[in-house]
Short mmCIF file of C-alpha atoms and ligand atoms in Angstrom, two decimals:
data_model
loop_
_atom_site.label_atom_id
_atom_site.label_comp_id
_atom_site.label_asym_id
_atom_site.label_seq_id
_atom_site.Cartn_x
_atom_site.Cartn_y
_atom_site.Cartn_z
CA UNK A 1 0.00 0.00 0.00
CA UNK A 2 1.44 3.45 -1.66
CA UNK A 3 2.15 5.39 2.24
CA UNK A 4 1.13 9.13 2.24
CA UNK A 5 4.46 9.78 4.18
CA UNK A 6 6.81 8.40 1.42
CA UNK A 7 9.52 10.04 -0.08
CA UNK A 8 11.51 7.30 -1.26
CA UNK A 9 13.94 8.52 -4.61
CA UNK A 10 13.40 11.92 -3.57
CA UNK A 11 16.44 14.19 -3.81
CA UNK A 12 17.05 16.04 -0.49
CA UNK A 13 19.61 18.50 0.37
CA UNK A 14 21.32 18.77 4.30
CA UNK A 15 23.43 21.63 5.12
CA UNK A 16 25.19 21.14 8.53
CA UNK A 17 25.26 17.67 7.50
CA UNK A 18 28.25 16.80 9.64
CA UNK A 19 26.11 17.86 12.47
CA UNK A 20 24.40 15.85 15.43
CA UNK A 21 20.82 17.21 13.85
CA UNK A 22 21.99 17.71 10.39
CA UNK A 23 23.54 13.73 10.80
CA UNK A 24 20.66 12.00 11.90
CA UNK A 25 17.78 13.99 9.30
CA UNK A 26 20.20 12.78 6.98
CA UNK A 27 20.50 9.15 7.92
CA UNK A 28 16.58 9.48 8.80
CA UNK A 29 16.19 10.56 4.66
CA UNK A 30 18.06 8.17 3.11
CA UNK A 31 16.42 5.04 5.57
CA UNK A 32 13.18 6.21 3.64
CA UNK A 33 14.50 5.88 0.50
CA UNK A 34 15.60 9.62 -0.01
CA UNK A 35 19.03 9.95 -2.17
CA UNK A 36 21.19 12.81 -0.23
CA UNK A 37 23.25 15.73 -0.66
CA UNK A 38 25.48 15.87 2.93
CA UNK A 39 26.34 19.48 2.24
CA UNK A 40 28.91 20.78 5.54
CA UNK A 41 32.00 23.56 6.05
CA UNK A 42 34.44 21.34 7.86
CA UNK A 43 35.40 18.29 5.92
CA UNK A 44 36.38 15.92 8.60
CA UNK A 45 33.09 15.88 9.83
CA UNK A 46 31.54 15.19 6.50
CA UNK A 47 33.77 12.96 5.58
CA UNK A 48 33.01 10.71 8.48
CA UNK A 49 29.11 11.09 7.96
CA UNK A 50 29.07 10.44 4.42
CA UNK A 51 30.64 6.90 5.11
CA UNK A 52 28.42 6.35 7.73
CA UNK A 53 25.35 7.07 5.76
CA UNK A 54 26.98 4.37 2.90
CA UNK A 55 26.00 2.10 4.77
CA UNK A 56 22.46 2.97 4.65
CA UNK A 57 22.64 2.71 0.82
CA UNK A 58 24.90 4.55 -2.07
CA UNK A 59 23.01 7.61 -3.04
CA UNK A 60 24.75 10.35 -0.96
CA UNK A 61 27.14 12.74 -1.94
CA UNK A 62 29.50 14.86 0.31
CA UNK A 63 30.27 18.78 -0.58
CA UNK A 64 32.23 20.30 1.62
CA UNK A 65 31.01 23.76 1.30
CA UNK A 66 30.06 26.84 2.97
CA UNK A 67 25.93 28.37 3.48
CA UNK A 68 27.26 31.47 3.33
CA UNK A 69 28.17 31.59 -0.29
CA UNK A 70 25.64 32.16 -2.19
CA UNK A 71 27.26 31.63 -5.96
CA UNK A 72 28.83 28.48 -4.62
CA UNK A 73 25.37 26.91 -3.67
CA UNK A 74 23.83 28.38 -7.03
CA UNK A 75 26.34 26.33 -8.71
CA UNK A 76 25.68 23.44 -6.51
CA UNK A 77 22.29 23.69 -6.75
CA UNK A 78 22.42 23.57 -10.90
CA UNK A 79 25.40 20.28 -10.97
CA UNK A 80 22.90 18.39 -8.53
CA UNK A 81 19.91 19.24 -11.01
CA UNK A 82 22.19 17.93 -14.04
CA UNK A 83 23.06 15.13 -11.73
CA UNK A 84 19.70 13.86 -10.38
CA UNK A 85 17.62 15.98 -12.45
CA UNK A 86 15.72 17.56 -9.22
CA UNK A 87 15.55 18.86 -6.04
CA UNK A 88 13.03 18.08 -3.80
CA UNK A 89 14.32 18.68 -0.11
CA UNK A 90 16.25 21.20 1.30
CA UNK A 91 16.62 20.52 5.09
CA UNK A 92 18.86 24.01 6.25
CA UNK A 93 20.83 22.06 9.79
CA UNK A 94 24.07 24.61 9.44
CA UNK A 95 23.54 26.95 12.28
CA UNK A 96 23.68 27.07 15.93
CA UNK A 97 25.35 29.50 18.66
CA UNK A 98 29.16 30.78 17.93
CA UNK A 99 32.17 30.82 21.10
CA UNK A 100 31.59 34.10 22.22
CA UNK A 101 28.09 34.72 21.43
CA UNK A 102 26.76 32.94 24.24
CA UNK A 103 27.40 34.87 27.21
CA UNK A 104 28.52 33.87 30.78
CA UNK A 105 27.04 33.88 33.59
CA UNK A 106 29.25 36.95 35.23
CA UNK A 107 28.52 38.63 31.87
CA UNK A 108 26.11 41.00 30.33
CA UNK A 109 24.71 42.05 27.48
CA UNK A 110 27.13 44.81 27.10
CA UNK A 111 30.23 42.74 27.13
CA UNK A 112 29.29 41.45 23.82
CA UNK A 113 31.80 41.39 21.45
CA UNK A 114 29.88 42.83 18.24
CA UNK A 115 31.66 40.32 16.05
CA UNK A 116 30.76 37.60 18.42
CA UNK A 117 26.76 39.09 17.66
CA UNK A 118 27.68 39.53 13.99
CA UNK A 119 28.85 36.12 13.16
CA UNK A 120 26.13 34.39 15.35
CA UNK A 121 23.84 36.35 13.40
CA UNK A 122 25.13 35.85 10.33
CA UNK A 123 25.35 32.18 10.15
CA UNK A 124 21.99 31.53 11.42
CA UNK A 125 20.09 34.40 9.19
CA UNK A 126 22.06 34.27 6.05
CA UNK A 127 23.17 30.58 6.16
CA UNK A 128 19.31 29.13 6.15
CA UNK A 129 18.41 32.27 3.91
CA UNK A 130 21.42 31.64 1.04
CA UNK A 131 20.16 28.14 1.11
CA UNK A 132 16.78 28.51 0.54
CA UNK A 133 17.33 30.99 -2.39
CA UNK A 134 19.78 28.91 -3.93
CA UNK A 135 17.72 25.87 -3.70
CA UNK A 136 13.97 27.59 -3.88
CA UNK A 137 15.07 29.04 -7.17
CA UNK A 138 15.05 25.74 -8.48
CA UNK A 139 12.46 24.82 -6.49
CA UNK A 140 10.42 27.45 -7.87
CA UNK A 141 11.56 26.68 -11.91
CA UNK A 142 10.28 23.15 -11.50
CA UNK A 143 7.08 23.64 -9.54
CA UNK A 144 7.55 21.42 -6.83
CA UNK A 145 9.87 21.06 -3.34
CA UNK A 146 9.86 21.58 0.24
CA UNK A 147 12.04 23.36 2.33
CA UNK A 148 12.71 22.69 5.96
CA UNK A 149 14.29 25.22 8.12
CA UNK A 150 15.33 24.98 11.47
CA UNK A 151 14.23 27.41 14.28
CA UNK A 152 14.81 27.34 18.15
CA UNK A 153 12.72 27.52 21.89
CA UNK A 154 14.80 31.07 22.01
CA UNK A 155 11.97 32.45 19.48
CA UNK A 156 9.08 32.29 21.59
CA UNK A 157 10.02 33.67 24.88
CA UNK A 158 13.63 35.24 25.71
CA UNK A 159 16.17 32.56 26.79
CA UNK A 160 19.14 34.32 29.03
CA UNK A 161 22.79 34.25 27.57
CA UNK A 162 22.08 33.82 23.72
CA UNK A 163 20.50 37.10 22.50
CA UNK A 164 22.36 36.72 18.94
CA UNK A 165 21.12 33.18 18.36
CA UNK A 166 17.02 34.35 19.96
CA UNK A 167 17.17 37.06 17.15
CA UNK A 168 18.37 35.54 14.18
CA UNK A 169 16.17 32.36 14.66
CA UNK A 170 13.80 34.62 15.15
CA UNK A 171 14.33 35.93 11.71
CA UNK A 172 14.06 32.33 10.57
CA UNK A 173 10.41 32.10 11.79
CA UNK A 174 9.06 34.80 9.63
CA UNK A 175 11.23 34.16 6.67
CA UNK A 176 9.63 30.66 7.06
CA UNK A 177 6.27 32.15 6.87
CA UNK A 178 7.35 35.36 4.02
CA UNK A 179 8.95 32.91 1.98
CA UNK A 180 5.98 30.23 2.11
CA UNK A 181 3.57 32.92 1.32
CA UNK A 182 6.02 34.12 -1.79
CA UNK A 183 6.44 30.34 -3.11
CA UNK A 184 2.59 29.90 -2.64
CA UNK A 185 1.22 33.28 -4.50
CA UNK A 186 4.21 33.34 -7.31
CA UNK A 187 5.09 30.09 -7.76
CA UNK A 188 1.95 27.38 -7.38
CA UNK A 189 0.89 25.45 -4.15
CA UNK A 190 3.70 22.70 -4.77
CA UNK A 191 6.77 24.63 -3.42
CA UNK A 192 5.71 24.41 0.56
CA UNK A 193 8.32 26.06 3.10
CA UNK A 194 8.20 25.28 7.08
CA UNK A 195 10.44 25.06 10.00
CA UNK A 196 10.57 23.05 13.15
CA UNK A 197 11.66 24.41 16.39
CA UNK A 198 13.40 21.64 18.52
CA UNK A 199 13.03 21.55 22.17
CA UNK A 200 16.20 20.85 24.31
CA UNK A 201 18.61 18.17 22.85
CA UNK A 202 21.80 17.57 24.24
CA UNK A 203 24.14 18.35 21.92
CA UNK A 204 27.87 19.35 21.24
CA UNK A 205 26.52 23.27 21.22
CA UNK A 206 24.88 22.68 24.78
CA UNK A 207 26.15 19.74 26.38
CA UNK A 208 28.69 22.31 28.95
CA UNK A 209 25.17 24.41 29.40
CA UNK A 210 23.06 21.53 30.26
CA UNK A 211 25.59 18.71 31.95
CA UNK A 212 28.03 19.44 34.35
CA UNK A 213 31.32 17.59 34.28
CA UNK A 214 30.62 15.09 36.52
CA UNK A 215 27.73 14.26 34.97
CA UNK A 216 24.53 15.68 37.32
CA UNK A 217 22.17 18.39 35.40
CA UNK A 218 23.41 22.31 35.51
CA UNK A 219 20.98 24.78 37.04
CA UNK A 220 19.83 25.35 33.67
CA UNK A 221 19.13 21.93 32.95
CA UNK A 222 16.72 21.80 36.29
CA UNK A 223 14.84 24.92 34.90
CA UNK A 224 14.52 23.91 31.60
CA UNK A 225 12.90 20.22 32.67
CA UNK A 226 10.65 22.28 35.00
CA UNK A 227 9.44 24.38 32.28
CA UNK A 228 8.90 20.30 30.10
CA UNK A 229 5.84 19.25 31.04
CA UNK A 230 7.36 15.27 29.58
CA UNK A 231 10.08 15.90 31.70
CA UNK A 232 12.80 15.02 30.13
CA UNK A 233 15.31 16.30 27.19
CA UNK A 234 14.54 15.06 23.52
CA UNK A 235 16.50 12.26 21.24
CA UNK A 236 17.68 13.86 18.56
CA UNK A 237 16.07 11.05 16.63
CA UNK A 238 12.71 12.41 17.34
CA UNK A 239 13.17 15.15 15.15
CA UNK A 240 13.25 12.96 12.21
CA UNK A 241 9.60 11.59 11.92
CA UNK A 242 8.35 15.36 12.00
CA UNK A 243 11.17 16.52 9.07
CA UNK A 244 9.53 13.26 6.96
CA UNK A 245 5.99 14.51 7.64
CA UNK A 246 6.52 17.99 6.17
CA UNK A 247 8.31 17.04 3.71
CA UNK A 248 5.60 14.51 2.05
CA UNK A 249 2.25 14.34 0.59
CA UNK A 250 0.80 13.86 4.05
CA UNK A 251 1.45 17.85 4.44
CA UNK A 252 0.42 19.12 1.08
CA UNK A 253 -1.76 21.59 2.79
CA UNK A 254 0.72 22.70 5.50
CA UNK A 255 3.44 26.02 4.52
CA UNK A 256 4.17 28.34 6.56
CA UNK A 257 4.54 26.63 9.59
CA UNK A 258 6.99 26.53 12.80
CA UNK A 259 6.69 22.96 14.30
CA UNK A 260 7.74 22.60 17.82
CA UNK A 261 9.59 18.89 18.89
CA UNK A 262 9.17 20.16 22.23
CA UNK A 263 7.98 17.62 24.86
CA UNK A 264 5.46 20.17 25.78
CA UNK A 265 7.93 23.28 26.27
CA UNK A 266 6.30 26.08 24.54
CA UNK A 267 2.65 25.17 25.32
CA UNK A 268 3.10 25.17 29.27
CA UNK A 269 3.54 28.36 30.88
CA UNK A 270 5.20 26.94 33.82
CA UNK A 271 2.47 26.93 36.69
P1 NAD B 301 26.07 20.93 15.18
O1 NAD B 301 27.11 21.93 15.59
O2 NAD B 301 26.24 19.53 15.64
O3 NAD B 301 25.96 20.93 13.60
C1 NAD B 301 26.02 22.08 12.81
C2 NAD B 301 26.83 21.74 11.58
O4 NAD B 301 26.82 22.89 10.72
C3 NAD B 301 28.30 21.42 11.88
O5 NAD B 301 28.66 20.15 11.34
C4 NAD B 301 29.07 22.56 11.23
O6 NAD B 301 30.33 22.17 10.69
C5 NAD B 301 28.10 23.00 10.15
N1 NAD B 301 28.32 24.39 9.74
C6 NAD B 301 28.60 25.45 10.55
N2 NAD B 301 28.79 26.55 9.82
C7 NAD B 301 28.63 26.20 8.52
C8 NAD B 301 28.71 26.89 7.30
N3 NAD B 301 29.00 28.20 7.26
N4 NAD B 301 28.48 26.22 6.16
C9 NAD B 301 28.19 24.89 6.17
N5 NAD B 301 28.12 24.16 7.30
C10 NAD B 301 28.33 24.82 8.47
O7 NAD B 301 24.66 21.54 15.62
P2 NAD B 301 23.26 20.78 15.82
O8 NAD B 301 23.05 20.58 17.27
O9 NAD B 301 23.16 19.65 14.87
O10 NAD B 301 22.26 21.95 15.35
C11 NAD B 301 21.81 22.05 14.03
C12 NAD B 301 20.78 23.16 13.94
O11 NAD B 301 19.73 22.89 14.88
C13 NAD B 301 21.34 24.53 14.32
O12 NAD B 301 20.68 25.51 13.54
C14 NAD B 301 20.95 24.66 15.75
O13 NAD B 301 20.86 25.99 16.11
C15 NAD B 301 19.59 24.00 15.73
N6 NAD B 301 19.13 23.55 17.02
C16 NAD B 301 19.79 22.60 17.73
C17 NAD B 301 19.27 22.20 18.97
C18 NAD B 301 19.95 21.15 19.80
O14 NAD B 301 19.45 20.92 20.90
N7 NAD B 301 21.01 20.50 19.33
C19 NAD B 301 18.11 22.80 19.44
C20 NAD B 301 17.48 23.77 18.69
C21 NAD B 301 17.98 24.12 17.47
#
């Protein structure tokens, strides 16, 4: 029986593939048949992904490549359209917070280093938006494809030390919506655009935030599992089945819209 949730042959696209999120969307793709285009900056970490996925099956290419460069993904973009012939999936994973940009305790706002705030901002703005025009612009010429974009817990209510991350994933939410609405009215009901905003995951970003070295939760951790009304932090692999979703016929109706993977986070107000 033909599932409304396949995407099997599909062409996807994951930037930050070398990532913990970016890693296992990818992996989560290509187990449903998806072929895969591990797109990441730092080599060694793509290199080691791209074997990995292998073993899932052969249709995966590594670029090592940056989201900020906008000709280089046009160009990209057209060599996997001569390649594959199509791009259906663009799943933007580059991103998260930069050394400097998340602040410490004993510091303020005002001890921000501006290019700690510019880079932060910069890589999470720019490096889903490059992506998406790169990609949508295909997207757009062929009539059909769904982006993915990844937002954050930091867009709904403030979240102390990480103003430069809260703001540009911020951003990310209504480009997710202005770009949905452009694809929609200009370019036919086929080229869909949402985001999902992940609860708390422990991951390389976060893990000194959340655990402390010996092992027990951080003060953080405690508030944030207050605020979770399952209690607990997510596995990264339950990002996957929502990524799938939007990205298949069972959401042909759905653009526009921020998902939270939250365990509850954003829809308790704490009391
Ligand atoms: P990660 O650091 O494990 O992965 C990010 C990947 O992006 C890395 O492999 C890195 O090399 C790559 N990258 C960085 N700059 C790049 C660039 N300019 N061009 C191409 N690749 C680049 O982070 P993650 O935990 O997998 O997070 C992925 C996304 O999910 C980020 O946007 C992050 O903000 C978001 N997010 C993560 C969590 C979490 O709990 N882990 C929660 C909410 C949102």
């Amino acid at each position: 029986m033909e599932s409304m949730f396949d995407i099997s042959g599909k062409v996807a696209v994951v930037t930050g593939a070398g990532g913990v999120l970016g890693g296992s969307i990818a992996a989560s793709l290509m187990k449903a048949g998806a072929k895969v285009v591990a797109l990441d900056i730092r080599q060694e970490n793509l290199d080691k992904r791209v074997d990995e996925l292998k073993q899932i099956h052969n249709d995966v290419i590594g670029i090592a490549g940056n989201v900020l460069d906008l000709d280089n993904l046009k160009d990209l973009a057209r060599q996997i359209k001569e390649k594959w012939n199509t791009v259906d999936i663009l799943v933007n994973c580059a991103g998260g917070n930069v050394p400097g940009a998340t602040l410490r305790e004993d510091q303020t706002v005002f001890d921000m280093k501006i290019e700690d705030w510019q880079k932060v901002t910069d890589l999470n703005t720019n490096g889903t938006v490059y992506p998406c025009l790169a990609f949508g612009e295909l997207m757009a010429e062929q009539g059909s494809g769904s982006i993915i974009n990844i937002s954050s817990m930091a867009t709904y209510s403030a979240i102390t030390r990480v103003p430069g991350y809260s703001v540009s994933k911020t951003g990310i939410n209504i480009f997710t919506q202005w770009l949905a609405t452009e694809m929609a009215l200009k370019f036919g009901e086929k080229v869909r655009v949402n985001a999902i905003a992940p609860g708390f995951f422990i991951g390389d970003q976060n893990r000194a935030v959340l655990i402390n070295p010996d092992g027990s939760y951080t003060e953080r951790s405690k508030k944030v599992l207050a605020r979770t009304p399952m209690k607990r932090f997510g596995d990264i692999s339950e990002l996957n089945g929502a990524v799938q979703f939007l990205c298949s016929d069972a959401a042909t109706f759905i653009t526009g819209v921020i998902l939270p993977v939250d365990g509850g986070f954003t829809a308790f107000s704490g009391v």
